[in-house]
Short mmCIF file of N, CA and C in Angstrom, two decimals:
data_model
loop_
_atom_site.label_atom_id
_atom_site.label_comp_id
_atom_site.label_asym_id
_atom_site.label_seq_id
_atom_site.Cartn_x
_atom_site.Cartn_y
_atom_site.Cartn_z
N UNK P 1 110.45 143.60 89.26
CA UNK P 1 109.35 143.26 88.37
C UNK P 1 108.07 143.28 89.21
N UNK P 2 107.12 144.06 88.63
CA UNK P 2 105.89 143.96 89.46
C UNK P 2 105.22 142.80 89.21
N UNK P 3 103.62 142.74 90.09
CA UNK P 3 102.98 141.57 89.90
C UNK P 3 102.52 141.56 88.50
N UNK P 4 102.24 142.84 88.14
CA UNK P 4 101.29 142.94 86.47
C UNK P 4 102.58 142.36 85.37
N UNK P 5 104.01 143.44 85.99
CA UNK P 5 105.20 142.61 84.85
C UNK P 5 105.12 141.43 84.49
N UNK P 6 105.23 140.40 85.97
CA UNK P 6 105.24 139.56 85.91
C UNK P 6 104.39 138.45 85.14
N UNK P 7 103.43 139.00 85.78
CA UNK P 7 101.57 138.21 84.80
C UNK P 7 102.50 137.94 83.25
N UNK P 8 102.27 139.40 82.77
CA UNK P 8 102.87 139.87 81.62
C UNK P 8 104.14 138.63 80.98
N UNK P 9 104.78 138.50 81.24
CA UNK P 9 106.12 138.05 81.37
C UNK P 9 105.51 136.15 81.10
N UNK P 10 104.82 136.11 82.13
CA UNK P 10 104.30 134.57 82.35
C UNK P 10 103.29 134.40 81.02
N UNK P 11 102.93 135.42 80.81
CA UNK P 11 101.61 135.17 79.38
C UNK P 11 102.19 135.46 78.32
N UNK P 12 103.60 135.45 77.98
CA UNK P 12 104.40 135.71 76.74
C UNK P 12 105.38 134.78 77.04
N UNK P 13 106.09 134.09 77.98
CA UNK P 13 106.73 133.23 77.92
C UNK P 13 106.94 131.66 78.14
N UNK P 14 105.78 131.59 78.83
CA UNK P 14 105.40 130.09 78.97
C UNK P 14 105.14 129.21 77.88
N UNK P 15 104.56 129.59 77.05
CA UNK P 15 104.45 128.84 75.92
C UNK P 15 105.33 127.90 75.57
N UNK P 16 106.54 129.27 74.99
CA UNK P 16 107.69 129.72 74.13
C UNK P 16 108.87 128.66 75.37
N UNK P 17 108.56 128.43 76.82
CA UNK P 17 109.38 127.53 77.37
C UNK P 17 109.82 126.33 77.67
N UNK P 18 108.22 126.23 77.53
CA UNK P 18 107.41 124.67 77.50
C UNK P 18 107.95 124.22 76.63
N UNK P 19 107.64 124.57 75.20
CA UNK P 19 108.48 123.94 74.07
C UNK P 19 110.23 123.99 73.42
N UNK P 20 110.33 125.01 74.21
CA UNK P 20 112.12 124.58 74.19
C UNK P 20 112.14 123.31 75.42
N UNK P 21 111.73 123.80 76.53
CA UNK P 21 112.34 122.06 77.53
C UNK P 21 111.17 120.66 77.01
N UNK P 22 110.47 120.87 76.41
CA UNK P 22 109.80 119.49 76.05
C UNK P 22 111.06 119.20 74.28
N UNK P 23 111.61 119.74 73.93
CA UNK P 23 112.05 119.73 72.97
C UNK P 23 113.32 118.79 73.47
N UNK P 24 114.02 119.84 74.79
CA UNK P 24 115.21 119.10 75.65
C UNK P 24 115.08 117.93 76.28
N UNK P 25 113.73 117.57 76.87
CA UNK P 25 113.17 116.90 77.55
C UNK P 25 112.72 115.58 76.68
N UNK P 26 112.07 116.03 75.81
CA UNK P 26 111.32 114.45 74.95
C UNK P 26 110.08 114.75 75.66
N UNK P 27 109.77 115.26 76.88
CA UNK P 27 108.66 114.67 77.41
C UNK P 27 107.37 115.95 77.91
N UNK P 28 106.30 116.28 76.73
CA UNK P 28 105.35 117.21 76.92
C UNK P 28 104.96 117.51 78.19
N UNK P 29 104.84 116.06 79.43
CA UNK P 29 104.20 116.78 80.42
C UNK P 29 105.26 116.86 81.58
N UNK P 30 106.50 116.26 81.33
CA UNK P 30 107.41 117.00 82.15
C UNK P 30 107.80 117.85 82.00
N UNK P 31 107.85 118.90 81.09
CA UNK P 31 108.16 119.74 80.16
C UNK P 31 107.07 121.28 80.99
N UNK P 32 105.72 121.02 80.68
CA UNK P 32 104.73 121.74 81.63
C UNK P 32 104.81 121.51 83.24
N UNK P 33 105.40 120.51 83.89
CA UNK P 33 105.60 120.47 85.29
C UNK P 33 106.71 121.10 84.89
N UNK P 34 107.94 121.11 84.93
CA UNK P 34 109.06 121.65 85.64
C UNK P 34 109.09 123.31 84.89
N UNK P 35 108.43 123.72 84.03
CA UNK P 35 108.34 125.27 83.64
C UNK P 35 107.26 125.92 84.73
N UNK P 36 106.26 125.25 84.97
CA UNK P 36 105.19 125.84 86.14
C UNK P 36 105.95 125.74 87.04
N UNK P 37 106.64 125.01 87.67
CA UNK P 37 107.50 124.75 88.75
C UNK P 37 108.20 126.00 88.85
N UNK P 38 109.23 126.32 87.98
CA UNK P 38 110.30 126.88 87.60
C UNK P 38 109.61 128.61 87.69
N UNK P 39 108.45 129.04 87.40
CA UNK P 39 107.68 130.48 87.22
C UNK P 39 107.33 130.11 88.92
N UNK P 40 106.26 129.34 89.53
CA UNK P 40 106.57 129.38 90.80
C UNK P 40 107.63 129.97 92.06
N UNK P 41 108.73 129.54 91.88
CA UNK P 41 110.31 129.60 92.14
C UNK P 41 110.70 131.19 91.40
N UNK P 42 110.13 131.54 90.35
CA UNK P 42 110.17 132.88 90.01
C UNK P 42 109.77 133.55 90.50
N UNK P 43 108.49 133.54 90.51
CA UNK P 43 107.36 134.09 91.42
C UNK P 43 107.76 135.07 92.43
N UNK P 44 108.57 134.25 93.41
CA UNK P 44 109.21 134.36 94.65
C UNK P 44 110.31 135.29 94.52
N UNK P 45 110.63 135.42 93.10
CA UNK P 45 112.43 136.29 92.94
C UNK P 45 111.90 137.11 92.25
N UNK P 46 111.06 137.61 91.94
CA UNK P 46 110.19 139.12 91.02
C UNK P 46 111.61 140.24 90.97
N UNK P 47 111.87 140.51 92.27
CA UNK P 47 112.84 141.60 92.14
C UNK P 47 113.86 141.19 91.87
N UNK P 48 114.54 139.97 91.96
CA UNK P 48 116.32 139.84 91.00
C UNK P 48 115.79 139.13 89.88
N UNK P 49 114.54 138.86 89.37
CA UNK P 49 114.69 138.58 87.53
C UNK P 49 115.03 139.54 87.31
N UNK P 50 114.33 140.75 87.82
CA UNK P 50 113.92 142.22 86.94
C UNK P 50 115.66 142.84 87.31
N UNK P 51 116.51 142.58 88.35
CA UNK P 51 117.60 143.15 87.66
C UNK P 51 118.36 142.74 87.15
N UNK P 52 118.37 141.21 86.94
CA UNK P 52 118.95 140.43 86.16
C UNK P 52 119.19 140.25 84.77
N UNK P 53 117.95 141.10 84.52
CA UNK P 53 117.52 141.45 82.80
C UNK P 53 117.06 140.61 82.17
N UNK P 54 116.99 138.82 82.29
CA UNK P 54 117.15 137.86 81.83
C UNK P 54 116.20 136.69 82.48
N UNK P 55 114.76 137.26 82.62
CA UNK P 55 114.10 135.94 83.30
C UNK P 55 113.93 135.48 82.37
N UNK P 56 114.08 134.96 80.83
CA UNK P 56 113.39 133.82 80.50
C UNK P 56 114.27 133.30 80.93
N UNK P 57 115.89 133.41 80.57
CA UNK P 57 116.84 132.56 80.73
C UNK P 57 117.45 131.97 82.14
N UNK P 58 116.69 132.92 83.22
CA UNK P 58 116.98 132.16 84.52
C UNK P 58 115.43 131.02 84.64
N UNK P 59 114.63 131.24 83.82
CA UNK P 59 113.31 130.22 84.00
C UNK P 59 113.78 128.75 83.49
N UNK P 60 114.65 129.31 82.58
CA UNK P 60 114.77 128.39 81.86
C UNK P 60 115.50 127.30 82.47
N UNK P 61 116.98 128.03 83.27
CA UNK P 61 117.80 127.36 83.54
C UNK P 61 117.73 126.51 84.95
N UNK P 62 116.29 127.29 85.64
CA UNK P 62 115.39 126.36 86.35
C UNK P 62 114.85 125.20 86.34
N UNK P 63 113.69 125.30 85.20
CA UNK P 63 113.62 124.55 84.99
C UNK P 63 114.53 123.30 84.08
N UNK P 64 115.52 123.57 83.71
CA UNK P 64 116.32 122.40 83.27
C UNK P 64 116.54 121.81 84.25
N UNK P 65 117.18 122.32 85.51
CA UNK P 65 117.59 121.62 86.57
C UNK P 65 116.35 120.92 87.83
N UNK P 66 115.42 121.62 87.36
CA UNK P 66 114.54 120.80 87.91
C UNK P 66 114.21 119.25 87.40
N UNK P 67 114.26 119.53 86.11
CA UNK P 67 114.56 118.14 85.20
C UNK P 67 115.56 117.31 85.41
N UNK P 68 116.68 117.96 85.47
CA UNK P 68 117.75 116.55 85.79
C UNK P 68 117.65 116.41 87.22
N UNK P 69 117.17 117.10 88.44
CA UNK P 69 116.61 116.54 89.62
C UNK P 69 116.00 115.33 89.84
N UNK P 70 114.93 116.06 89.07
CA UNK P 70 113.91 115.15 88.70
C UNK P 70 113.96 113.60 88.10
N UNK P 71 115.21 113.67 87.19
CA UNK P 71 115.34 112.19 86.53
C UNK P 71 116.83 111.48 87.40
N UNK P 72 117.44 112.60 88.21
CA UNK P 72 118.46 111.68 88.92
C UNK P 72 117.78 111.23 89.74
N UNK P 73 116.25 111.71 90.59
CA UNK P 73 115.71 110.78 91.57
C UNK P 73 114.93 109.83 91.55
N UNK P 74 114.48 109.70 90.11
CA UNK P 74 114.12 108.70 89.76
C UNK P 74 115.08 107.71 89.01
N UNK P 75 116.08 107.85 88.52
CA UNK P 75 117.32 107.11 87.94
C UNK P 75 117.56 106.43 89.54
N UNK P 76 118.17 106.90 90.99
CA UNK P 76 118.24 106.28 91.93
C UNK P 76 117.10 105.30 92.31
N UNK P 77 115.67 105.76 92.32
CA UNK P 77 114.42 105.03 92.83
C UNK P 77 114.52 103.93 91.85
N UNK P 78 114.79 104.03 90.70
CA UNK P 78 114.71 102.64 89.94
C UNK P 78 116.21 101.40 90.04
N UNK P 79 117.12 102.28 90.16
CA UNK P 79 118.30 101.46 91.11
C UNK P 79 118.41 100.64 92.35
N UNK P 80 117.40 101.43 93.03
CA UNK P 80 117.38 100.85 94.27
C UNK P 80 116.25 99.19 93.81
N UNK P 81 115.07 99.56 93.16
CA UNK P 81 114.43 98.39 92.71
C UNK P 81 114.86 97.65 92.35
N UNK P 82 115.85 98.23 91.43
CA UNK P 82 116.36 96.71 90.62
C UNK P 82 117.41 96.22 91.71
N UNK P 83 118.20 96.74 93.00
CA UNK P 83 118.80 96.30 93.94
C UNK P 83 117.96 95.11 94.72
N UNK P 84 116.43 95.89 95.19
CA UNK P 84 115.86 94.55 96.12
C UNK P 84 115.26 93.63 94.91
N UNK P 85 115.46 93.94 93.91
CA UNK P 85 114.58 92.86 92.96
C UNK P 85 115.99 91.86 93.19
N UNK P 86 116.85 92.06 92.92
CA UNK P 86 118.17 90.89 92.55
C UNK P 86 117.82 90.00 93.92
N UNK P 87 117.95 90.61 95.49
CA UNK P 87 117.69 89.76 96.51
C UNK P 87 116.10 90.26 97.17
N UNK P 88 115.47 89.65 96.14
CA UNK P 88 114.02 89.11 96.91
C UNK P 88 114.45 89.00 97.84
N UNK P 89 113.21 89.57 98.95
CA UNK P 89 113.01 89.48 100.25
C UNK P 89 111.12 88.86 100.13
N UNK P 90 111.25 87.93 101.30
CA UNK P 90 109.92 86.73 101.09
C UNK P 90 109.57 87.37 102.11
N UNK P 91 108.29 87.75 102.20
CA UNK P 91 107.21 88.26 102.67
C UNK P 91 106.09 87.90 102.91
N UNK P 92 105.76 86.94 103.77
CA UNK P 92 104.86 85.57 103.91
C UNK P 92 103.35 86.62 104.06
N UNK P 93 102.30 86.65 103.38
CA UNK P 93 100.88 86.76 103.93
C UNK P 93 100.74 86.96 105.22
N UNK P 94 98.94 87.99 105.41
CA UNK P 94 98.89 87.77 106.60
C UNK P 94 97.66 86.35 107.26
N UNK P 95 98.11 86.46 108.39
CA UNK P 95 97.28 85.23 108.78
C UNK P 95 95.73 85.33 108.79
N UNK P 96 94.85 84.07 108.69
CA UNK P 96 93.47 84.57 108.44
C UNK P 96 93.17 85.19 109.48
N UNK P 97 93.83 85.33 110.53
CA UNK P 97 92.79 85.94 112.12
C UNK P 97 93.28 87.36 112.05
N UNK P 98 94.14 87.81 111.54
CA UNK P 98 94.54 88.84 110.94
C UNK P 98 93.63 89.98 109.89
N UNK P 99 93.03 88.91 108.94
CA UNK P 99 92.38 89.24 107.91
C UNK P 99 91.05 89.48 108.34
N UNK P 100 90.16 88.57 109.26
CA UNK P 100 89.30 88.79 109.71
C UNK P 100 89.21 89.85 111.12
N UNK P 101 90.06 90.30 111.35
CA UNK P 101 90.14 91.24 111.91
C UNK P 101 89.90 92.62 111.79
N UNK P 102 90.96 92.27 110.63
CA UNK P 102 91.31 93.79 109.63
C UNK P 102 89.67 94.48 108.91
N UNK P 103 88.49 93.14 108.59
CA UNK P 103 87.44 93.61 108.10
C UNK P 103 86.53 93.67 109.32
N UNK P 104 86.83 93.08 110.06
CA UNK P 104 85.72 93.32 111.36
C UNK P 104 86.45 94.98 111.76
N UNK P 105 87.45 95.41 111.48
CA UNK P 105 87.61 96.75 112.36
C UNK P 105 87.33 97.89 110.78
N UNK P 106 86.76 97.39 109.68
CA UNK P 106 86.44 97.90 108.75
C UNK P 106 85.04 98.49 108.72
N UNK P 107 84.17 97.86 109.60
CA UNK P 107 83.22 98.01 109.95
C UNK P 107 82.97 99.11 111.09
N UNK P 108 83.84 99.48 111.69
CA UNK P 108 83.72 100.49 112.78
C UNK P 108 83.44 101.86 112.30
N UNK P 109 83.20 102.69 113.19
CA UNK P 109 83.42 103.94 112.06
C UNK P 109 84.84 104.82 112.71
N UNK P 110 84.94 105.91 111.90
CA UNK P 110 86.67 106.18 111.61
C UNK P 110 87.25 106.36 113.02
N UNK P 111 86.66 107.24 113.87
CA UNK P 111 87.06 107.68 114.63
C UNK P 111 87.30 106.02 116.17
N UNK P 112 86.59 105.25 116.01
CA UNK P 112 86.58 104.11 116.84
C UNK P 112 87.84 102.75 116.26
N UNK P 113 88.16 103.45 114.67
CA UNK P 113 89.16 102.25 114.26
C UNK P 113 90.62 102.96 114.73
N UNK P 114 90.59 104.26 114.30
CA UNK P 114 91.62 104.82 114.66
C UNK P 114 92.22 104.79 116.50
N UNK P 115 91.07 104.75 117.50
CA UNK P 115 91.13 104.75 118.54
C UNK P 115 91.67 103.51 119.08
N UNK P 116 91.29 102.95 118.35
CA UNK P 116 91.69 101.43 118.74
C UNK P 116 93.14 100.70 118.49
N UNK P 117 93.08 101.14 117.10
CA UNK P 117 94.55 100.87 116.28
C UNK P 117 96.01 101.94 117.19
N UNK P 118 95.60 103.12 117.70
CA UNK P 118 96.83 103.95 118.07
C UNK P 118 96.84 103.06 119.74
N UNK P 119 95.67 102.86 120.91
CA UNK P 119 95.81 102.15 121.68
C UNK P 119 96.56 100.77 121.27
N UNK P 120 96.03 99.91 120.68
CA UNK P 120 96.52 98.72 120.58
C UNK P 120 97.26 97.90 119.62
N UNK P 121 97.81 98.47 118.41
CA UNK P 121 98.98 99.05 117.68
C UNK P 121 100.25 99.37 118.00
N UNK P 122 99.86 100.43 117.82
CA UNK P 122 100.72 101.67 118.25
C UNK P 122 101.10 101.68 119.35
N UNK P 123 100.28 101.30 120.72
CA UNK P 123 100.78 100.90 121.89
C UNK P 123 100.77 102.18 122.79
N UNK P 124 100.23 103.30 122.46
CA UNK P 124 99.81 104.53 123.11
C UNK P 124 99.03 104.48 123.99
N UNK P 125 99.34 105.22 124.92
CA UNK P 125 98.62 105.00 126.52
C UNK P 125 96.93 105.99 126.02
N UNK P 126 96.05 105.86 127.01
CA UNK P 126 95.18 106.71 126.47
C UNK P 126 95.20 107.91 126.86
N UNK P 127 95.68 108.28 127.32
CA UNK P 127 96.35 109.91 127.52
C UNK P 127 96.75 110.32 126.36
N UNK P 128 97.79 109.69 125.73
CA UNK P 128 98.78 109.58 124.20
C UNK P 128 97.68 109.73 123.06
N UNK P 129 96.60 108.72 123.23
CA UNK P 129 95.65 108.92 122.25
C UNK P 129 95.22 109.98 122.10
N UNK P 130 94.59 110.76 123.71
CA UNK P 130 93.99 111.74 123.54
C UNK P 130 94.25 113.01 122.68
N UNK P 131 95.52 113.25 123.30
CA UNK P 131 96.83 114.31 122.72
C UNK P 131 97.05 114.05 121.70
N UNK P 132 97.05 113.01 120.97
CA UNK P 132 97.22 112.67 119.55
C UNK P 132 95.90 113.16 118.81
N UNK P 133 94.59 112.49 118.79
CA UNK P 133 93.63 112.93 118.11
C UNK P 133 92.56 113.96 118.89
N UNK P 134 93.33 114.77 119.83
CA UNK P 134 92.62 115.83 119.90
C UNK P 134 91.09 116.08 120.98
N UNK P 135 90.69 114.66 121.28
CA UNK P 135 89.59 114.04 121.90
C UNK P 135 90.32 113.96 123.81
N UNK P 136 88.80 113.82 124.34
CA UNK P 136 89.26 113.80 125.53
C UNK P 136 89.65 112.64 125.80
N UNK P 137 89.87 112.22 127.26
CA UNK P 137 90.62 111.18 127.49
C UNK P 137 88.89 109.83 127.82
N UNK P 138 88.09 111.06 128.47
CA UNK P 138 87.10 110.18 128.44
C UNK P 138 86.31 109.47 127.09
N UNK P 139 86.60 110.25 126.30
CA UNK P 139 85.94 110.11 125.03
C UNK P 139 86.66 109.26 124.33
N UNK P 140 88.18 108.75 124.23
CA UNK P 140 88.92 107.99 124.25
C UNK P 140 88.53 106.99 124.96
N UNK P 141 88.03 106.49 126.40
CA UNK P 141 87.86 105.56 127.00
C UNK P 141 86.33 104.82 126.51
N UNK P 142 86.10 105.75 125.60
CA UNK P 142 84.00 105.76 125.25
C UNK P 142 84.42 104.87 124.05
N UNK P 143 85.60 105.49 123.24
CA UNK P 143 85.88 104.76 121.75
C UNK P 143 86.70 103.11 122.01
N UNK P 144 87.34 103.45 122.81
CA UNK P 144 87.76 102.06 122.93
C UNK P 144 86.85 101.03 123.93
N UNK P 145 86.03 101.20 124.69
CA UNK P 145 85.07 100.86 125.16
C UNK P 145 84.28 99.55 123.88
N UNK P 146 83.34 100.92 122.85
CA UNK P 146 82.34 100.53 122.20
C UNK P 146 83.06 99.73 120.83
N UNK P 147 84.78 100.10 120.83
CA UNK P 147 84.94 99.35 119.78
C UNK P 147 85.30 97.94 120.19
N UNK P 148 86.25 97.45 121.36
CA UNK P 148 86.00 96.50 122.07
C UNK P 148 84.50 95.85 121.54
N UNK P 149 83.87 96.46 122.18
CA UNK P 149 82.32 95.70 122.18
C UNK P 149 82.08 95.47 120.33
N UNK P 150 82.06 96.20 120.40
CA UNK P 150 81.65 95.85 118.56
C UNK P 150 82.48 94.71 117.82
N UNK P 151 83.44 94.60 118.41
CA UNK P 151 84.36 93.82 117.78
C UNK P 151 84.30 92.73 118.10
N UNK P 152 84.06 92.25 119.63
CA UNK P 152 83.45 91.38 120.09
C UNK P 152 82.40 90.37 119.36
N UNK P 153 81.30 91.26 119.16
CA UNK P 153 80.16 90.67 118.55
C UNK P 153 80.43 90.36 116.85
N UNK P 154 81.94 91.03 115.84
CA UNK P 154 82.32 90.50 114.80
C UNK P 154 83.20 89.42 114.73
N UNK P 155 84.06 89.21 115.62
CA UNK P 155 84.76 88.38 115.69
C UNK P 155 84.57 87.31 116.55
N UNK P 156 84.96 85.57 116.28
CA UNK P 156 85.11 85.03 117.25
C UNK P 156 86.69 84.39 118.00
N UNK P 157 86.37 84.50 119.34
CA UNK P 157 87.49 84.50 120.12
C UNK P 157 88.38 83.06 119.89
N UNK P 158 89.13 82.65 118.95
CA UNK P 158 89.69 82.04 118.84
C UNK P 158 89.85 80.92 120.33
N UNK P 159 90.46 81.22 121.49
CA UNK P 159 90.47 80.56 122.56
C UNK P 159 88.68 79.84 123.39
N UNK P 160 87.99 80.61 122.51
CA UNK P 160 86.35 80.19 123.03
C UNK P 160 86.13 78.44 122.20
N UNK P 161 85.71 78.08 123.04
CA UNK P 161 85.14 76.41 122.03
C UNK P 161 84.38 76.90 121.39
N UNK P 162 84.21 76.28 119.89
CA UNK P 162 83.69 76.42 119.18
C UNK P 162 82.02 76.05 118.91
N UNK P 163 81.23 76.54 118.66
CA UNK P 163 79.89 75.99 118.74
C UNK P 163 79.55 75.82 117.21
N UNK P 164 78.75 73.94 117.32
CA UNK P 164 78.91 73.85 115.67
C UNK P 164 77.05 74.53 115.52
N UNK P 165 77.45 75.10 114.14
CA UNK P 165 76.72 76.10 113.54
C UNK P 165 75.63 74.80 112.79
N UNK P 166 74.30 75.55 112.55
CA UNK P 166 73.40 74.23 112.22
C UNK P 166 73.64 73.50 111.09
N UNK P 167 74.30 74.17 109.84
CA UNK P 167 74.74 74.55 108.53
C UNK P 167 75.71 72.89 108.43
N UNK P 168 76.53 72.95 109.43
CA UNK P 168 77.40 72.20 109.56
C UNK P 168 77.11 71.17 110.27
N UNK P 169 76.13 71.22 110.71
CA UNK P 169 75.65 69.56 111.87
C UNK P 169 74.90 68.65 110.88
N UNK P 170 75.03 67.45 110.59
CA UNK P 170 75.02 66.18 109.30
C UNK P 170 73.26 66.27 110.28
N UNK P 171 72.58 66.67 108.90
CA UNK P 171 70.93 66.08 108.94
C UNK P 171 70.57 64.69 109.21
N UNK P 172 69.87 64.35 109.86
CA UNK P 172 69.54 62.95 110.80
C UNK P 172 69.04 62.47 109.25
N UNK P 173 69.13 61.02 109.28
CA UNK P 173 68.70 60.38 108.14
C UNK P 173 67.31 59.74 108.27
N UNK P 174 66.33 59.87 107.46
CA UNK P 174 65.11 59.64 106.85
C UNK P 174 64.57 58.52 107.44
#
């Protein structure tokens, strides 16, 4: 089957397929995913539709099985839910120094959060970083440098004494 057959073939039968598997299906737009799917996957076999004699009926029989793929892996994904739903697993919050962290490194820009998070995360040497995002090693030492520092000046160091803020010091009385 050539590319023009094919065109051909796809602009006279798609319709006409859609609505037999949404018919099988119940479901209009699974019905248009797994037939586009299914001409895709055709696409690729141009020369054994055409001696096969019979592409609607190998489109077809594509896409059916893309459908029951499709609903056995979601028939499992919803099995498995209702598995961890029966034994909840407790999943405590994260801590506030955590939280204030997470928005102080929100503030960085991408390339200095990422630098930071694969170093001190991830636990990647800065060599590892480098090789990972592509950057030199010095330029790596520049990002974790300035995000250090930045972070510094958002966060306070938990182990530092605290200095009371004016907000919070009781106004002398009258």
């Amino acid at each position: 089957m050539t590319v023009e057959e094919f065109e051909e073939f796809y602009a006279h039968a798609v319709a006409r397929l859609t609505g037999q598997l949404y018919v099988m299906l119940g479901d209009l737009h699974e019905a248009q995913d797994v037939v586009q799917e299914a001409f895709v996957k055709g696409w690729n076999r141009r020369r054994q539709l055409d001696r096969d004699g019979q592409p609607e009926a190998w489109i077809r029989t594509v896409a059916w099985r893309l459908a029951v793929s499709r609903w056995r892996f979601r028939t499992r994904t919803a099995d498995a839910w209702r598995r961890d739903a029966a034994s909840p697993l407790v999943v405590e919050g994260p801590e506030p120094d955590h939280l204030v962290l997470v928005e102080a490194m929100r503030g960085l820009p991408q390339q200095q959060r990422r630098t930071l998070a694969l170093h001190y995360l991830c636990d990647l040497s800065v060599d590892q970083v480098a090789a990972e995002t592509g950057l030199s090693t010095g330029t790596v030492k520049t990002h974790l440098s300035r995000g250090r520092a930045a972070l510094a000046q958002r966060v306070e160091d938990p182990r530092s004494p605290r200095t009371a803020h004016p907000s919070s010091e009781e106004a002398p009385d009258a």
